[in-house]
PDB file of C-alpha atoms and ligand atoms in Angstrom:
ATOM      1  CA  MET A   1     228.293 187.876 455.991  1.00  0.00           C
ATOM      2  CA  LYS A   2     230.549 190.911 455.714  1.00  0.00           C
ATOM      3  CA  ARG A   3     229.232 194.475 455.345  1.00  0.00           C
ATOM      4  CA  LYS A   4     228.086 195.300 451.817  1.00  0.00           C
ATOM      5  CA  LEU A   5     230.803 196.683 449.373  1.00  0.00           C
ATOM      6  CA  ILE A   6     230.201 199.600 447.059  1.00  0.00           C
ATOM      7  CA  ALA A   7     233.060 199.910 444.532  1.00  0.00           C
ATOM      8  CA  GLY A   8     233.474 202.518 441.892  1.00  0.00           C
ATOM      9  CA  ASN A   9     234.996 201.707 438.492  1.00  0.00           C
ATOM     10  CA  TRP A  10     236.235 204.879 436.964  1.00  0.00           C
ATOM     11  CA  LYS A  11     237.373 203.110 433.798  1.00  0.00           C
ATOM     12  CA  MET A  12     239.490 205.384 431.616  1.00  0.00           C
ATOM     13  CA  ASN A  13     237.964 208.575 433.082  1.00  0.00           C
ATOM     14  CA  GLY A  14     239.465 211.411 435.121  1.00  0.00           C
ATOM     15  CA  SER A  15     242.287 213.932 435.342  1.00  0.00           C
ATOM     16  CA  LEU A  16     244.258 215.314 438.098  1.00  0.00           C
ATOM     17  CA  ALA A  17     241.840 218.221 438.647  1.00  0.00           C
ATOM     18  CA  ALA A  18     238.629 216.106 438.184  1.00  0.00           C
ATOM     19  CA  ASN A  19     239.873 213.250 440.537  1.00  0.00           C
ATOM     20  CA  GLU A  20     240.546 215.801 443.312  1.00  0.00           C
ATOM     21  CA  GLN A  21     237.210 217.525 442.889  1.00  0.00           C
ATOM     22  CA  LEU A  22     235.315 214.102 442.762  1.00  0.00           C
ATOM     23  CA  LEU A  23     237.144 212.433 445.805  1.00  0.00           C
ATOM     24  CA  LYS A  24     236.903 215.687 447.951  1.00  0.00           C
ATOM     25  CA  ALA A  25     233.184 215.838 447.231  1.00  0.00           C
ATOM     26  CA  ILE A  26     232.584 212.198 448.127  1.00  0.00           C
ATOM     27  CA  LEU A  27     234.767 212.431 451.237  1.00  0.00           C
ATOM     28  CA  ALA A  28     232.792 215.587 452.284  1.00  0.00           C
ATOM     29  CA  GLY A  29     229.417 213.853 452.058  1.00  0.00           C
ATOM     30  CA  LEU A  30     230.538 210.423 453.361  1.00  0.00           C
ATOM     31  CA  GLY A  31     230.659 210.582 457.087  1.00  0.00           C
ATOM     32  CA  GLN A  32     231.236 207.139 458.732  1.00  0.00           C
ATOM     33  CA  PRO A  33     229.879 204.726 456.108  1.00  0.00           C
ATOM     34  CA  VAL A  34     228.031 201.597 457.245  1.00  0.00           C
ATOM     35  CA  CYS A  35     229.254 199.524 454.161  1.00  0.00           C
ATOM     36  CA  GLN A  36     232.754 199.173 452.702  1.00  0.00           C
ATOM     37  CA  VAL A  37     233.614 201.687 449.974  1.00  0.00           C
ATOM     38  CA  ALA A  38     236.298 201.575 447.278  1.00  0.00           C
ATOM     39  CA  VAL A  39     237.234 203.233 444.100  1.00  0.00           C
ATOM     40  CA  GLY A  40     239.017 201.665 441.126  1.00  0.00           C
ATOM     41  CA  VAL A  41     240.918 204.294 439.502  1.00  0.00           C
ATOM     42  CA  PRO A  42     243.136 204.367 436.327  1.00  0.00           C
ATOM     43  CA  ALA A  43     246.704 203.226 437.296  1.00  0.00           C
ATOM     44  CA  ILE A  44     248.367 206.462 436.520  1.00  0.00           C
ATOM     45  CA  TYR A  45     246.390 208.190 439.304  1.00  0.00           C
ATOM     46  CA  LEU A  46     247.013 205.606 442.027  1.00  0.00           C
ATOM     47  CA  SER A  47     249.562 207.700 443.764  1.00  0.00           C
ATOM     48  CA  GLN A  48     247.391 210.895 443.510  1.00  0.00           C
ATOM     49  CA  CYS A  49     244.316 208.921 444.875  1.00  0.00           C
ATOM     50  CA  GLN A  50     246.377 207.204 447.551  1.00  0.00           C
ATOM     51  CA  THR A  51     247.362 210.667 448.779  1.00  0.00           C
ATOM     52  CA  LEU A  52     243.756 212.022 448.640  1.00  0.00           C
ATOM     53  CA  LEU A  53     242.232 209.066 450.340  1.00  0.00           C
ATOM     54  CA  ALA A  54     244.899 208.616 453.109  1.00  0.00           C
ATOM     55  CA  GLY A  55     243.223 208.061 456.506  1.00  0.00           C
ATOM     56  CA  SER A  56     239.768 208.020 455.027  1.00  0.00           C
ATOM     57  CA  ALA A  57     237.025 205.302 454.902  1.00  0.00           C
ATOM     58  CA  ILE A  58     237.604 204.776 451.189  1.00  0.00           C
ATOM     59  CA  GLU A  59     239.902 201.964 449.999  1.00  0.00           C
ATOM     60  CA  LEU A  60     241.879 202.155 446.774  1.00  0.00           C
ATOM     61  CA  GLY A  61     241.347 199.868 443.838  1.00  0.00           C
ATOM     62  CA  ALA A  62     242.982 199.263 440.501  1.00  0.00           C
ATOM     63  CA  GLN A  63     241.355 198.169 437.338  1.00  0.00           C
ATOM     64  CA  ASP A  64     243.779 195.519 436.216  1.00  0.00           C
ATOM     65  CA  ILE A  65     246.763 193.440 437.280  1.00  0.00           C
ATOM     66  CA  SER A  66     249.501 191.468 435.421  1.00  0.00           C
ATOM     67  CA  ALA A  67     249.323 187.663 435.655  1.00  0.00           C
ATOM     68  CA  HIS A  68     253.122 187.884 435.756  1.00  0.00           C
ATOM     69  CA  GLU A  69     255.332 188.521 438.669  1.00  0.00           C
ATOM     70  CA  SER A  70     257.787 190.981 437.054  1.00  0.00           C
ATOM     71  CA  GLY A  71     260.216 191.154 434.019  1.00  0.00           C
ATOM     72  CA  ALA A  72     259.702 191.787 430.277  1.00  0.00           C
ATOM     73  CA  TYR A  73     256.000 192.561 430.009  1.00  0.00           C
ATOM     74  CA  THR A  74     255.892 196.016 428.478  1.00  0.00           C
ATOM     75  CA  GLY A  75     253.022 198.167 429.759  1.00  0.00           C
ATOM     76  CA  GLU A  76     251.934 195.757 432.489  1.00  0.00           C
ATOM     77  CA  ILE A  77     251.699 196.555 436.261  1.00  0.00           C
ATOM     78  CA  SER A  78     252.486 193.923 438.809  1.00  0.00           C
ATOM     79  CA  GLY A  79     250.667 193.193 441.981  1.00  0.00           C
ATOM     80  CA  VAL A  80     253.680 194.053 444.031  1.00  0.00           C
ATOM     81  CA  MET A  81     253.688 197.598 442.367  1.00  0.00           C
ATOM     82  CA  LEU A  82     250.001 197.960 443.044  1.00  0.00           C
ATOM     83  CA  LYS A  83     250.551 197.114 446.686  1.00  0.00           C
ATOM     84  CA  GLU A  84     253.265 199.767 446.968  1.00  0.00           C
ATOM     85  CA  PHE A  85     250.556 202.245 446.218  1.00  0.00           C
ATOM     86  CA  GLY A  86     248.156 201.040 448.946  1.00  0.00           C
ATOM     87  CA  VAL A  87     245.811 199.162 446.439  1.00  0.00           C
ATOM     88  CA  ARG A  88     243.430 196.976 448.476  1.00  0.00           C
ATOM     89  CA  TYR A  89     241.193 195.723 445.609  1.00  0.00           C
ATOM     90  CA  VAL A  90     241.768 194.978 441.865  1.00  0.00           C
ATOM     91  CA  ILE A  91     238.972 194.431 439.280  1.00  0.00           C
ATOM     92  CA  ALA A  92     239.867 191.214 437.458  1.00  0.00           C
ATOM     93  CA  GLY A  93     238.184 190.093 434.211  1.00  0.00           C
ATOM     94  CA  HIS A  94     235.865 193.025 433.609  1.00  0.00           C
ATOM     95  CA  SER A  95     233.954 192.376 430.401  1.00  0.00           C
ATOM     96  CA  GLU A  96     235.650 195.325 428.627  1.00  0.00           C
ATOM     97  CA  ARG A  97     238.992 193.651 429.236  1.00  0.00           C
ATOM     98  CA  ARG A  98     237.606 190.238 428.181  1.00  0.00           C
ATOM     99  CA  GLN A  99     236.031 191.831 425.125  1.00  0.00           C
ATOM    100  CA  TYR A 100     238.759 194.439 423.869  1.00  0.00           C
ATOM    101  CA  HIS A 101     241.863 192.868 425.358  1.00  0.00           C
ATOM    102  CA  GLY A 102     241.107 189.232 424.652  1.00  0.00           C
ATOM    103  CA  GLU A 103     241.251 188.121 428.266  1.00  0.00           C
ATOM    104  CA  THR A 104     240.390 184.558 428.533  1.00  0.00           C
ATOM    105  CA  ASP A 105     238.848 182.789 431.619  1.00  0.00           C
ATOM    106  CA  GLU A 106     242.330 181.201 432.221  1.00  0.00           C
ATOM    107  CA  LEU A 107     244.064 184.478 432.138  1.00  0.00           C
ATOM    108  CA  VAL A 108     241.508 186.043 434.506  1.00  0.00           C
ATOM    109  CA  ALA A 109     242.091 183.086 436.897  1.00  0.00           C
ATOM    110  CA  ALA A 110     245.788 183.705 436.732  1.00  0.00           C
ATOM    111  CA  LYS A 111     245.425 187.354 437.497  1.00  0.00           C
ATOM    112  CA  VAL A 112     243.220 186.433 440.474  1.00  0.00           C
ATOM    113  CA  GLN A 113     245.908 184.177 441.714  1.00  0.00           C
ATOM    114  CA  ARG A 114     248.511 186.825 441.396  1.00  0.00           C
ATOM    115  CA  ALA A 115     246.280 189.371 443.200  1.00  0.00           C
ATOM    116  CA  LEU A 116     245.600 186.920 446.183  1.00  0.00           C
ATOM    117  CA  GLY A 117     249.369 186.169 446.337  1.00  0.00           C
ATOM    118  CA  CYS A 118     250.046 189.790 446.818  1.00  0.00           C
ATOM    119  CA  GLY A 119     247.378 190.223 449.467  1.00  0.00           C
ATOM    120  CA  ILE A 120     245.118 192.278 447.123  1.00  0.00           C
ATOM    121  CA  THR A 121     241.437 191.292 446.942  1.00  0.00           C
ATOM    122  CA  PRO A 122     240.314 190.583 443.416  1.00  0.00           C
ATOM    123  CA  ILE A 123     236.889 191.681 442.311  1.00  0.00           C
ATOM    124  CA  VAL A 124     236.193 188.973 439.760  1.00  0.00           C
ATOM    125  CA  CYS A 125     233.658 189.965 437.056  1.00  0.00           C
ATOM    126  CA  VAL A 126     231.587 187.553 435.332  1.00  0.00           C
ATOM    127  CA  GLY A 127     228.558 188.106 433.012  1.00  0.00           C
ATOM    128  CA  GLU A 128     226.782 187.194 429.911  1.00  0.00           C
ATOM    129  CA  THR A 129     226.132 188.950 426.696  1.00  0.00           C
ATOM    130  CA  LEU A 130     222.725 189.857 425.355  1.00  0.00           C
ATOM    131  CA  ALA A 131     223.027 186.974 422.770  1.00  0.00           C
ATOM    132  CA  GLU A 132     224.035 184.515 425.570  1.00  0.00           C
ATOM    133  CA  ARG A 133     220.970 185.468 427.705  1.00  0.00           C
ATOM    134  CA  GLU A 134     218.622 185.300 424.794  1.00  0.00           C
ATOM    135  CA  ALA A 135     220.027 181.814 424.040  1.00  0.00           C
ATOM    136  CA  GLY A 136     219.331 180.792 427.529  1.00  0.00           C
ATOM    137  CA  LYS A 137     222.995 180.524 428.373  1.00  0.00           C
ATOM    138  CA  THR A 138     223.458 182.906 431.286  1.00  0.00           C
ATOM    139  CA  ASP A 139     223.901 180.302 433.977  1.00  0.00           C
ATOM    140  CA  GLU A 140     226.227 178.286 431.840  1.00  0.00           C
ATOM    141  CA  VAL A 141     228.420 181.378 431.065  1.00  0.00           C
ATOM    142  CA  VAL A 142     228.804 182.780 434.465  1.00  0.00           C
ATOM    143  CA  LYS A 143     229.381 179.334 435.980  1.00  0.00           C
ATOM    144  CA  ARG A 144     232.169 178.625 433.467  1.00  0.00           C
ATOM    145  CA  GLN A 145     233.853 181.937 434.105  1.00  0.00           C
ATOM    146  CA  LEU A 146     233.786 181.354 437.834  1.00  0.00           C
ATOM    147  CA  ALA A 147     234.775 177.685 437.631  1.00  0.00           C
ATOM    148  CA  ALA A 148     238.097 178.774 436.007  1.00  0.00           C
ATOM    149  CA  VAL A 149     238.846 180.968 438.888  1.00  0.00           C
ATOM    150  CA  ILE A 150     237.754 178.341 441.429  1.00  0.00           C
ATOM    151  CA  HIS A 151     239.906 175.681 439.704  1.00  0.00           C
ATOM    152  CA  ALA A 152     242.962 177.861 439.740  1.00  0.00           C
ATOM    153  CA  ASN A 153     242.560 179.133 443.218  1.00  0.00           C
ATOM    154  CA  GLY A 154     241.148 176.329 445.309  1.00  0.00           C
ATOM    155  CA  HIS A 155     240.305 177.194 448.930  1.00  0.00           C
ATOM    156  CA  CYS A 156     241.694 180.747 448.590  1.00  0.00           C
ATOM    157  CA  ILE A 157     238.484 181.553 446.771  1.00  0.00           C
ATOM    158  CA  SER A 158     236.968 182.504 450.091  1.00  0.00           C
ATOM    159  CA  GLU A 159     239.169 185.659 449.793  1.00  0.00           C
ATOM    160  CA  ILE A 160     237.705 186.907 446.515  1.00  0.00           C
ATOM    161  CA  VAL A 161     234.789 189.213 445.691  1.00  0.00           C
ATOM    162  CA  VAL A 162     232.607 188.307 442.799  1.00  0.00           C
ATOM    163  CA  ALA A 163     230.753 190.788 440.607  1.00  0.00           C
ATOM    164  CA  TYR A 164     227.902 189.657 438.422  1.00  0.00           C
ATOM    165  CA  GLU A 165     227.806 192.221 435.568  1.00  0.00           C
ATOM    166  CA  PRO A 166     225.578 191.260 432.711  1.00  0.00           C
ATOM    167  CA  VAL A 167     227.353 192.807 429.563  1.00  0.00           C
ATOM    168  CA  TRP A 168     224.123 194.026 428.138  1.00  0.00           C
ATOM    169  CA  ALA A 169     223.684 196.257 431.242  1.00  0.00           C
ATOM    170  CA  ILE A 170     227.106 197.836 431.367  1.00  0.00           C
ATOM    171  CA  GLY A 171     226.978 201.422 430.453  1.00  0.00           C
ATOM    172  CA  THR A 172     223.713 201.036 428.586  1.00  0.00           C
ATOM    173  CA  GLY A 173     221.278 202.275 431.119  1.00  0.00           C
ATOM    174  CA  LYS A 174     219.495 198.903 430.991  1.00  0.00           C
ATOM    175  CA  THR A 175     219.686 197.258 434.475  1.00  0.00           C
ATOM    176  CA  ALA A 176     218.935 193.774 435.234  1.00  0.00           C
ATOM    177  CA  THR A 177     215.751 193.614 437.417  1.00  0.00           C
ATOM    178  CA  PRO A 178     216.290 192.852 441.131  1.00  0.00           C
ATOM    179  CA  ASP A 179     214.774 189.303 440.342  1.00  0.00           C
ATOM    180  CA  GLN A 180     216.921 188.720 437.344  1.00  0.00           C
ATOM    181  CA  ALA A 181     220.042 189.752 439.305  1.00  0.00           C
ATOM    182  CA  GLN A 182     219.155 187.660 442.440  1.00  0.00           C
ATOM    183  CA  GLN A 183     218.486 184.656 440.242  1.00  0.00           C
ATOM    184  CA  VAL A 184     222.120 184.739 438.945  1.00  0.00           C
ATOM    185  CA  HIS A 185     223.645 185.700 442.267  1.00  0.00           C
ATOM    186  CA  ALA A 186     221.983 182.641 443.784  1.00  0.00           C
ATOM    187  CA  VAL A 187     223.475 180.421 441.128  1.00  0.00           C
ATOM    188  CA  LEU A 188     226.897 181.875 441.752  1.00  0.00           C
ATOM    189  CA  ARG A 189     226.385 181.477 445.508  1.00  0.00           C
ATOM    190  CA  ALA A 190     225.534 177.854 445.208  1.00  0.00           C
ATOM    191  CA  GLN A 191     228.582 177.342 442.888  1.00  0.00           C
ATOM    192  CA  LEU A 192     230.791 179.125 445.591  1.00  0.00           C
ATOM    193  CA  LYS A 193     229.229 177.000 448.387  1.00  0.00           C
ATOM    194  CA  ALA A 194     230.021 173.904 446.515  1.00  0.00           C
ATOM    195  CA  ALA A 195     233.699 174.964 446.479  1.00  0.00           C
ATOM    196  CA  SER A 196     234.335 176.523 449.712  1.00  0.00           C
ATOM    197  CA  ALA A 197     232.988 176.050 453.303  1.00  0.00           C
ATOM    198  CA  ASN A 198     233.385 179.866 453.718  1.00  0.00           C
ATOM    199  CA  ALA A 199     231.247 180.809 450.677  1.00  0.00           C
ATOM    200  CA  ASP A 200     228.719 182.582 452.745  1.00  0.00           C
ATOM    201  CA  ARG A 201     231.093 185.438 453.569  1.00  0.00           C
ATOM    202  CA  ILE A 202     231.945 185.900 449.857  1.00  0.00           C
ATOM    203  CA  GLN A 203     230.538 189.146 448.733  1.00  0.00           C
ATOM    204  CA  ILE A 204     228.738 189.011 445.474  1.00  0.00           C
ATOM    205  CA  LEU A 205     228.374 192.519 443.855  1.00  0.00           C
ATOM    206  CA  TYR A 206     225.859 193.471 441.072  1.00  0.00           C
ATOM    207  CA  GLY A 207     227.129 195.820 438.390  1.00  0.00           C
ATOM    208  CA  GLY A 208     225.525 197.094 435.323  1.00  0.00           C
ATOM    209  CA  SER A 209     223.864 200.619 435.307  1.00  0.00           C
ATOM    210  CA  MET A 210     223.404 200.558 438.945  1.00  0.00           C
ATOM    211  CA  ASN A 211     222.362 204.005 439.938  1.00  0.00           C
ATOM    212  CA  ALA A 212     220.926 206.412 442.637  1.00  0.00           C
ATOM    213  CA  ALA A 213     217.416 205.342 441.591  1.00  0.00           C
ATOM    214  CA  ASN A 214     217.659 201.589 441.471  1.00  0.00           C
ATOM    215  CA  ALA A 215     220.307 200.848 443.987  1.00  0.00           C
ATOM    216  CA  SER A 216     218.010 200.112 446.998  1.00  0.00           C
ATOM    217  CA  ALA A 217     215.852 197.554 445.242  1.00  0.00           C
ATOM    218  CA  LEU A 218     218.907 195.566 443.890  1.00  0.00           C
ATOM    219  CA  LEU A 219     220.824 195.855 447.158  1.00  0.00           C
ATOM    220  CA  ALA A 220     217.796 194.563 449.072  1.00  0.00           C
ATOM    221  CA  GLN A 221     218.050 191.170 447.372  1.00  0.00           C
ATOM    222  CA  PRO A 222     219.412 188.462 449.695  1.00  0.00           C
ATOM    223  CA  ASP A 223     222.353 187.432 447.640  1.00  0.00           C
ATOM    224  CA  ILE A 224     223.400 190.906 446.392  1.00  0.00           C
ATOM    225  CA  ASN A 225     226.141 192.126 448.782  1.00  0.00           C
ATOM    226  CA  GLY A 226     227.022 195.393 447.124  1.00  0.00           C
ATOM    227  CA  GLY A 227     227.693 196.981 443.818  1.00  0.00           C
ATOM    228  CA  LEU A 228     230.333 197.648 441.105  1.00  0.00           C
ATOM    229  CA  ILE A 229     229.542 201.135 439.786  1.00  0.00           C
ATOM    230  CA  GLY A 230     230.633 202.578 436.544  1.00  0.00           C
ATOM    231  CA  GLY A 231     229.049 205.787 435.368  1.00  0.00           C
ATOM    232  CA  ALA A 232     227.362 206.667 438.614  1.00  0.00           C
ATOM    233  CA  ALA A 233     230.714 206.422 440.399  1.00  0.00           C
ATOM    234  CA  LEU A 234     231.842 209.614 438.588  1.00  0.00           C
ATOM    235  CA  LYS A 235     229.084 211.664 440.026  1.00  0.00           C
ATOM    236  CA  ALA A 236     229.742 212.326 443.794  1.00  0.00           C
ATOM    237  CA  GLN A 237     226.132 212.795 444.836  1.00  0.00           C
ATOM    238  CA  ASP A 238     224.957 209.628 442.979  1.00  0.00           C
ATOM    239  CA  PHE A 239     227.769 207.629 444.468  1.00  0.00           C
ATOM    240  CA  LEU A 240     226.959 208.752 447.945  1.00  0.00           C
ATOM    241  CA  THR A 241     223.327 207.977 447.294  1.00  0.00           C
ATOM    242  CA  ILE A 242     224.251 204.330 446.381  1.00  0.00           C
ATOM    243  CA  ILE A 243     226.462 204.021 449.415  1.00  0.00           C
ATOM    244  CA  ALA A 244     223.649 205.200 451.633  1.00  0.00           C
ATOM    245  CA  ALA A 245     221.332 202.634 449.978  1.00  0.00           C
ATOM    246  CA  ALA A 246     223.810 199.842 451.100  1.00  0.00           C
ATOM    247  CA  ALA A 247     223.315 200.705 454.768  1.00  0.00           C
TER     248      ALA A 247
HETATM  249  C1  PEP B   1     231.126 198.658 435.134  1.00  0.00           C
HETATM  250  O1  PEP B   1     231.797 199.029 434.231  1.00  0.00           O
HETATM  251  O2  PEP B   1     231.671 197.857 435.930  1.00  0.00           O
HETATM  252  C2  PEP B   1     229.841 199.108 435.337  1.00  0.00           C
HETATM  253  C3  PEP B   1     229.020 198.394 436.021  1.00  0.00           C
HETATM  254  O3  PEP B   1     229.481 200.240 434.488  1.00  0.00           O
HETATM  255  P1  PEP B   1     228.039 200.996 434.554  1.00  0.00           P
HETATM  256  O4  PEP B   1     227.631 201.179 435.951  1.00  0.00           O
HETATM  257  O5  PEP B   1     228.377 202.325 433.900  1.00  0.00           O
HETATM  258  O6  PEP B   1     227.093 200.227 433.752  1.00  0.00           O
END
């Protein structure tokens, strides 16, 4: 198994001044991290963050990628463009994109394919809504979402990162318990194992109100290999505490 990965998802937050302050504070407290660290920043700030992170232990991430290679797709950003700005990771299929931008399982799978083709590691988000959990459909939903990615990407899926993000836990302050999260991670691990001989080295992150107080217990679970962090990634000290918990 690789080292754990702690990845921040800044969502649509930040400004030139705030980004500089945040990254400088994180870098000042980081030292030599034992885990992998990344920040997923708004596309317009990739250049700024690439400069601020140059030579550091923090990798740069984007929050979305076009499924197309190039051409008449107004507003979209291609994998080749992301690569030019040093992007190492891209979040694919975040629930906010599935919910507000109509991203289907198939589109997410195509975006994953495009990222892999450009040498960018996709962080593939899967997760159930509260209604789906209450209807006992959690496993079915996450397996369906991941199956589309496996189907489109074949043996290349050993190069992806998966993030289990229960929709009801994102930005709500309600976290899955370590047991609840581990149960779903084990389901995802089994699905990956059935599809790839190298599934043991695929990092499966937990995301959904992970914070400085609950990170240790979540990250101690056998199939939780890191975290995708929203709100807490915008506070330098909280993000550093989560990174330390992944040691
Ligand atoms: C996310 O948006 O990926 C996320 C996990 O957000 P939060 O940590 O704020 O719940």
